[in-house]
Short mmCIF file of C-alpha atoms and ligand atoms in Angstrom, two decimals:
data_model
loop_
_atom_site.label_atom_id
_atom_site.label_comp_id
_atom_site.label_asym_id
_atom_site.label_seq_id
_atom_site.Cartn_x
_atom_site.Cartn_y
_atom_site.Cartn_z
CA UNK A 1 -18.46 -13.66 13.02
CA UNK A 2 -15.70 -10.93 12.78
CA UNK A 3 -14.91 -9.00 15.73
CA UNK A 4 -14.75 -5.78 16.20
CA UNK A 5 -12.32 -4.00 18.55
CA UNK A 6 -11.49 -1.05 19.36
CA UNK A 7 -9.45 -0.42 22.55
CA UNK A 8 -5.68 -1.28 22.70
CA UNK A 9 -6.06 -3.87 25.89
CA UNK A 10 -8.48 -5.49 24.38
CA UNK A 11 -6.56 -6.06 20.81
CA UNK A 12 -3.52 -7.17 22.93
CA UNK A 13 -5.44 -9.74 25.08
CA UNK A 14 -7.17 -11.65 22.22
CA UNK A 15 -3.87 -11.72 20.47
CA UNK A 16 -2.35 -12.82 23.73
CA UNK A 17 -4.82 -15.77 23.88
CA UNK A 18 -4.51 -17.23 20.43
CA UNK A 19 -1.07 -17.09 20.76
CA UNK A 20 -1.54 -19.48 24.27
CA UNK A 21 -2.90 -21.66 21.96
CA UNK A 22 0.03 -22.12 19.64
CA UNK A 23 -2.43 -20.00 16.83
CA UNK A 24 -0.31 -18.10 14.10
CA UNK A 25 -1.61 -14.52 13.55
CA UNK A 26 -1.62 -12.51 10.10
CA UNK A 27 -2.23 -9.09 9.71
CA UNK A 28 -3.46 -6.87 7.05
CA UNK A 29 -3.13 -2.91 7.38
CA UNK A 30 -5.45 -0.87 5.92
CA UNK A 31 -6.83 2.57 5.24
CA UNK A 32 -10.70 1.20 5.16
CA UNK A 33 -13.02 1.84 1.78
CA UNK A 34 -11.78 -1.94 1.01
CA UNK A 35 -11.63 -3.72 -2.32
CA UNK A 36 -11.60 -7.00 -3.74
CA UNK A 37 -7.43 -6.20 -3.36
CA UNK A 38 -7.81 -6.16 0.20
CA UNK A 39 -9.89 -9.20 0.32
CA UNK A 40 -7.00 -11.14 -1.55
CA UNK A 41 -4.49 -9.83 1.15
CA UNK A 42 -6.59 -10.78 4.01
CA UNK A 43 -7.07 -14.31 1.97
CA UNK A 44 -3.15 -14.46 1.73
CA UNK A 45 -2.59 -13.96 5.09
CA UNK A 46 -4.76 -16.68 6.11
CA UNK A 47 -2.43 -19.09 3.43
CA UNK A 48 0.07 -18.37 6.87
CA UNK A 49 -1.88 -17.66 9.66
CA UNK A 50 -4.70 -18.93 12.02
CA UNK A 51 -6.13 -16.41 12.77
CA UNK A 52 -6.28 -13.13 11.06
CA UNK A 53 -6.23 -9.25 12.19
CA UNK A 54 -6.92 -6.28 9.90
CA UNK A 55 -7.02 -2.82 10.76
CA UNK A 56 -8.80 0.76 9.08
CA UNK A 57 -7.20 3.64 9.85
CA UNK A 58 -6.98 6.90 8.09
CA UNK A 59 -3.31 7.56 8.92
CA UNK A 60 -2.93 11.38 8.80
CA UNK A 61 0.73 11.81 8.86
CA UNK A 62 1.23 9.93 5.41
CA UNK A 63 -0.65 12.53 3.98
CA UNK A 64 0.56 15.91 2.31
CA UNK A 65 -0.69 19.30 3.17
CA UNK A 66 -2.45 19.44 0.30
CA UNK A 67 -3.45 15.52 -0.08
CA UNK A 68 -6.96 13.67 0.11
CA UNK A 69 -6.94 12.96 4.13
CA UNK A 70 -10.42 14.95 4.87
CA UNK A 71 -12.05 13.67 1.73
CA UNK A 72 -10.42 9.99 1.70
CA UNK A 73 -13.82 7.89 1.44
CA UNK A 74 -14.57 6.31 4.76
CA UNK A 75 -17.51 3.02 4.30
CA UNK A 76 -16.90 0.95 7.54
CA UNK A 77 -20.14 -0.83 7.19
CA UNK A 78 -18.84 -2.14 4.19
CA UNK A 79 -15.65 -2.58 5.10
CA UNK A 80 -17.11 -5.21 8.21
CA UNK A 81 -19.24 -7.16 6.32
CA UNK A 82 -15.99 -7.11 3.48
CA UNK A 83 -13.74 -8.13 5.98
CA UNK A 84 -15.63 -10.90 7.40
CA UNK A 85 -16.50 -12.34 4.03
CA UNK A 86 -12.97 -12.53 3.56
CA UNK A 87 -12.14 -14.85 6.59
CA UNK A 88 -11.30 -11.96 8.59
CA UNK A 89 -11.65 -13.00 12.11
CA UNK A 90 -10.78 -9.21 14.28
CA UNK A 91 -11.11 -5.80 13.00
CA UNK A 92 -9.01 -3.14 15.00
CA UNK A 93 -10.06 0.39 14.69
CA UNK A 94 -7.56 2.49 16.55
CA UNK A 95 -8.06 6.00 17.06
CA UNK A 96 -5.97 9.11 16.24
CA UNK A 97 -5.89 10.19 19.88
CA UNK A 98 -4.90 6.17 20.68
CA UNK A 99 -2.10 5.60 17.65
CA UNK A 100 -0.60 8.94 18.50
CA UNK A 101 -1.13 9.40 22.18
CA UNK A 102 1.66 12.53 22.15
CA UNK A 103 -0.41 13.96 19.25
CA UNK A 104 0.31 13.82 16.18
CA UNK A 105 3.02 16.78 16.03
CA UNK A 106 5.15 15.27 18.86
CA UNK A 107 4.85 11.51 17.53
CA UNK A 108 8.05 9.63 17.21
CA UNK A 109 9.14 8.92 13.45
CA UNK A 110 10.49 5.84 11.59
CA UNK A 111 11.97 7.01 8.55
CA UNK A 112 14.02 4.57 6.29
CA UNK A 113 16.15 6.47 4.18
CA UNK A 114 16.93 5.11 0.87
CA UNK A 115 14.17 3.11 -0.70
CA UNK A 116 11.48 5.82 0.57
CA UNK A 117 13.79 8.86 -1.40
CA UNK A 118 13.06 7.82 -4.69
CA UNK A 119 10.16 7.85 -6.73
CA UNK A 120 7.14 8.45 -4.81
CA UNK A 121 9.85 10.16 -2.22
CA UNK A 122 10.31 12.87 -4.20
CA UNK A 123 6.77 13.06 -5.37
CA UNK A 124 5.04 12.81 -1.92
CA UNK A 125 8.29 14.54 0.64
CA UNK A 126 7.24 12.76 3.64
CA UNK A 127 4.82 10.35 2.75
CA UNK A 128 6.90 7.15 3.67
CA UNK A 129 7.50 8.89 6.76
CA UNK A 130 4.43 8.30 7.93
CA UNK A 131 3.42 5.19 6.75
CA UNK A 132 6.74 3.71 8.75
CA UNK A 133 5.76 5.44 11.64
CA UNK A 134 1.72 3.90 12.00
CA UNK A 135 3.20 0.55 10.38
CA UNK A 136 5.59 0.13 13.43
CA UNK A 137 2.96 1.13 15.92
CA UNK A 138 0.63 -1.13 14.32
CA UNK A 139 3.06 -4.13 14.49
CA UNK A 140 3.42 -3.10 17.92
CA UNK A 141 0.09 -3.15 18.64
CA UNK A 142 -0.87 -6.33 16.94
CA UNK A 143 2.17 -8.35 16.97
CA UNK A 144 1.67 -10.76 14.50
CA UNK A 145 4.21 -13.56 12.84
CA UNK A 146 3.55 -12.07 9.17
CA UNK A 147 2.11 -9.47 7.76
CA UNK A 148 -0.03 -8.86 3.89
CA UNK A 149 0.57 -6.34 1.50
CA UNK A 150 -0.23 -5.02 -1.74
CA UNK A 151 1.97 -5.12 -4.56
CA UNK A 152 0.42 -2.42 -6.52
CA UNK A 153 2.34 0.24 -3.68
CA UNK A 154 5.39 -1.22 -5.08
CA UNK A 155 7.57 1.17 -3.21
CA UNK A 156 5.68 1.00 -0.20
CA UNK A 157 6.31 -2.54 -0.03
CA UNK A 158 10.14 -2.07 -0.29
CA UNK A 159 10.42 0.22 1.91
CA UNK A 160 8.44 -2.05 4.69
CA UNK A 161 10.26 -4.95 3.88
CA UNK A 162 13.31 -2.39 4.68
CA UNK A 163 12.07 -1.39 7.75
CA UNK A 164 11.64 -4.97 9.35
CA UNK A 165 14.55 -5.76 7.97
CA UNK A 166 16.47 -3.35 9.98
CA UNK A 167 14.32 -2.77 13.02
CA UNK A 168 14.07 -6.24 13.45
CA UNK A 169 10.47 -7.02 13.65
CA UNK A 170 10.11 -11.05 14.13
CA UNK A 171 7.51 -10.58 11.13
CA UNK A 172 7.19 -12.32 7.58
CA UNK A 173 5.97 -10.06 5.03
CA UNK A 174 4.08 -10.94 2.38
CA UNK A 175 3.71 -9.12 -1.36
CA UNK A 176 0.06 -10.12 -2.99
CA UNK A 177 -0.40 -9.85 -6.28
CA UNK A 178 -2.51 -6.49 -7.92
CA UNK A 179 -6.19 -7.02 -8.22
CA UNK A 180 -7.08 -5.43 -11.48
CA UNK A 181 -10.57 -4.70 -13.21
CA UNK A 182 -11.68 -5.90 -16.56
CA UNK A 183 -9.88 -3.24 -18.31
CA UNK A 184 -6.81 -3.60 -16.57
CA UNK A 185 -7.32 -0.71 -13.96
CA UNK A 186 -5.79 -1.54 -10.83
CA UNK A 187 -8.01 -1.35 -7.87
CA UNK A 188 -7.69 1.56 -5.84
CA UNK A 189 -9.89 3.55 -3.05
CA UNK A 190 -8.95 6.64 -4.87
CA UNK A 191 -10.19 5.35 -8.38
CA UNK A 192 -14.20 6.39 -7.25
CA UNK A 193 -12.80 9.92 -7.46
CA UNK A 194 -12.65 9.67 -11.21
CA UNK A 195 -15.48 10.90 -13.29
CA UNK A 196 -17.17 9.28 -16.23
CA UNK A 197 -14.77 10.63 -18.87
CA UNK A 198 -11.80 9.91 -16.82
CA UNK A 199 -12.42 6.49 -15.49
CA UNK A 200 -12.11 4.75 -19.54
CA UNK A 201 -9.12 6.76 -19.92
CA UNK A 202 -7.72 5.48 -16.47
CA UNK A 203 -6.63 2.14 -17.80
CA UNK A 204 -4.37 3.74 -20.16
CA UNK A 205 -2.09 3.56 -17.44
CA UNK A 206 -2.17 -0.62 -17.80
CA UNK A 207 -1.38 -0.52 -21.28
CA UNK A 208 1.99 1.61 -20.96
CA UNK A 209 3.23 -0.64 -18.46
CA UNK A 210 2.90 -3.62 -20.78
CA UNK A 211 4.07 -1.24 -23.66
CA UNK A 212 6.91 -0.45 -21.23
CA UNK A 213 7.56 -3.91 -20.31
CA UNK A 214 7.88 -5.02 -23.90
CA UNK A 215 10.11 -2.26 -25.58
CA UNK A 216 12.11 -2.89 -22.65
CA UNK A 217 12.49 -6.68 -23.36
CA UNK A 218 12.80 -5.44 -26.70
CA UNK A 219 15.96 -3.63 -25.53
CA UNK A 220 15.25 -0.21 -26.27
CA UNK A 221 16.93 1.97 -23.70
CA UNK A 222 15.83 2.90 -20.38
CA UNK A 223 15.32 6.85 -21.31
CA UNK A 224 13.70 6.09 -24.54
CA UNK A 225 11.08 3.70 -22.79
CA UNK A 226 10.53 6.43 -20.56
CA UNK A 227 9.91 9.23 -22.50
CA UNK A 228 7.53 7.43 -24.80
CA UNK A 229 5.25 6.43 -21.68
CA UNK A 230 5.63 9.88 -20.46
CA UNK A 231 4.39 10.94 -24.21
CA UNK A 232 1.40 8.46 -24.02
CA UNK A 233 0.09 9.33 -20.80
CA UNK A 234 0.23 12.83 -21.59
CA UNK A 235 -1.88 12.49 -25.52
CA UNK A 236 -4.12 10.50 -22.86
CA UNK A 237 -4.23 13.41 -20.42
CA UNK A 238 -2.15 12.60 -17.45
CA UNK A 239 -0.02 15.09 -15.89
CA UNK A 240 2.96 12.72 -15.11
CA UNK A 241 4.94 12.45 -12.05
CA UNK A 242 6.91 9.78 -13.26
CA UNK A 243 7.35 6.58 -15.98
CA UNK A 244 10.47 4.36 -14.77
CA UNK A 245 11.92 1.63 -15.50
CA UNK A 246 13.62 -0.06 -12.82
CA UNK A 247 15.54 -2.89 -11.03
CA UNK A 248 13.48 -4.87 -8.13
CA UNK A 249 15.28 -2.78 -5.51
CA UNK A 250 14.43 0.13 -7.36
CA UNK A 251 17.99 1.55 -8.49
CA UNK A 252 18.13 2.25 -12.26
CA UNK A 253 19.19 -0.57 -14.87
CA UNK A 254 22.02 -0.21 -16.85
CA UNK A 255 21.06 -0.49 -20.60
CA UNK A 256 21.46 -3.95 -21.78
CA UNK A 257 21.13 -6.09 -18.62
CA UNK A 258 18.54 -9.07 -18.05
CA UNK A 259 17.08 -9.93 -14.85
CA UNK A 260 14.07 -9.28 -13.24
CA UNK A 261 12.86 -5.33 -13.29
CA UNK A 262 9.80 -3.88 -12.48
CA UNK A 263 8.04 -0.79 -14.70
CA UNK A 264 6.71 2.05 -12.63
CA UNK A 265 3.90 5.21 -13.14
CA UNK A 266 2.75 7.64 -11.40
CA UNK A 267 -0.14 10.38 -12.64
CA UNK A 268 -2.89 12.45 -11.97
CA UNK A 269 -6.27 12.72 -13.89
CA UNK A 270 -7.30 15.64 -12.76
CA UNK A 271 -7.08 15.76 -8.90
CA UNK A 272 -6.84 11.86 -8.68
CA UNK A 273 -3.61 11.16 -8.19
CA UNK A 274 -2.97 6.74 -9.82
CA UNK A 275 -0.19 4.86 -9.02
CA UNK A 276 0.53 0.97 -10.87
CA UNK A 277 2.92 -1.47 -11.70
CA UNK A 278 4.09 -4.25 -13.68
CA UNK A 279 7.00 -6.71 -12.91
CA UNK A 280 8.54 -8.62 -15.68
O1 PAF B 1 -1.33 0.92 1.98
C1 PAF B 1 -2.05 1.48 2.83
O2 PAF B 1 -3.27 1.40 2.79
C2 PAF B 1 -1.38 2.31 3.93
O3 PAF B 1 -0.25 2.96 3.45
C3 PAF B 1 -1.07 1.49 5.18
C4 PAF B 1 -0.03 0.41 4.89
C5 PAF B 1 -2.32 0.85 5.73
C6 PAF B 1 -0.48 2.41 6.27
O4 PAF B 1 -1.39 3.40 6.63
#
């Protein structure tokens, strides 16, 4: 049976005791309305751990002004049973008033400067702010020896493999692989915001990355790959934020090169805003 928990002392002390019995502890952070992606994360954290944590959270200070936090859909029934299906053996359900017990306004900030400026950076000013700042109280808080997450938030990934890098944090961290569904959509919370005309058209976004992937192999040049994703997207009706091509640290390729590089997109149907990936 998973447990639930929801006070800090209580988190720390069942964490405390596993680890008095020589038990490794995983950890997967979350923002709840949970997926078969999740599942897989909780499922690779087990590959490393005993005993596994996950947490729900609605983090308000990695979201814009004018972002989804109020609507963001919030199913913690489902999320439970989810979790626990998934070998999930603690569910820890912090508050706002508990993560940020200065308030939000006078929280202290992680920001890793760098990896977060790029990309989604400059799409979302902020945004990495604020997932640095709950991920390092949530490490705190949990203190496990590794740590699961998705691949599809490429960037996100980066950047938190930056920030234990250089804060230090004794924890491995672990990339899983994107869940897709049949038509190639990644899985995403936000993809139940998409209507019945929109969600066919969603998986367009798949078949540029591969289209992406292979003029690139194909050694057409970076800003000609770019602007014909950017092209199909838009004849598909996506307002684009971006279509990159880059290297696995996220710098731009020089024309030419071979090695491993990774194809980004970002762009909005309508108000849902889809980000994927591909890695070749
Ligand atoms: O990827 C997410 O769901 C969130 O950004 C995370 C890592 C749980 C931090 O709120």
């Amino acid at each position: 049976m998973i447990e639930t928990i929801t006070e800090l002392d209580a988190l720390r002390e069942r964490v405390r005791g596993w680890k008095r019995e020589g038990l490794r502890v995983g950890f997967v952070p979350t923002m709840g309305n949970l997926h078969a992606g999740h599942y897989s994360l909780v499922m690779l954290a087990r590959q490393y751990a005993d005993r596994v944590v996950s947490s729900v959270f609605v983090n308000p200070t990695q979201f814009g002004p004018n972002e989804d936090f109020t609507r963001y859909p919030r199913t913690p029934d489902a999320d439970t049973a989810g979790l626990e299906g998934a070998g999930c053996d603690v569910l820890w359900l912090p508050t706002v008033e508990s993560m940020y017990p200065f308030g939000v306004e006078l929280a202290s900030r992680v920001r890793v400067p760098g990896v977060s400026s790029v990309l989604e950076g400059e799409c979302r000013p902020g945004h990495f702010d604020g997932v640095c700042t709950v991920v390092s109280r949530l490490f705190n808080q949990v203190l496990p020896d590794v740590a699961a997450f998705g691949k599809k938030d490429y960037q996100q990934l980066a950047v938190i493999r930056q920030l234990v890098a250089d804060l230090q944090f004794p924890i491995g961290i672990l990339g899983g692989g994107i869940v897709r569904e049949a038509d190639g959509l990644a899985m995403s919370s936000r993809n139940q915001y998409l209507d019945a005309d929109q969600r066919p058209r969603a998986a367009t976004i798949h078949r540029v990355l591969r289209d992406m992937r292979d003029a690139c192999l194909a050694g057409a040049p970076r800003t000609v790959v770019e602007a014909q994703a950017g092209a199909q997207l838009r004849d598909a009706g996506f307002v684009v934020d971006y279509a990159a091509l880059r290297l696995p640290d996220l710098a731009e390729p020089v024309d030419g090169m071979h090695g491993p590089r990774v194809a980004l997109v970002a762009a909005r149907l309508g108000t849902t805003r889809l980000i994927d990936n591909i890695e070749f």
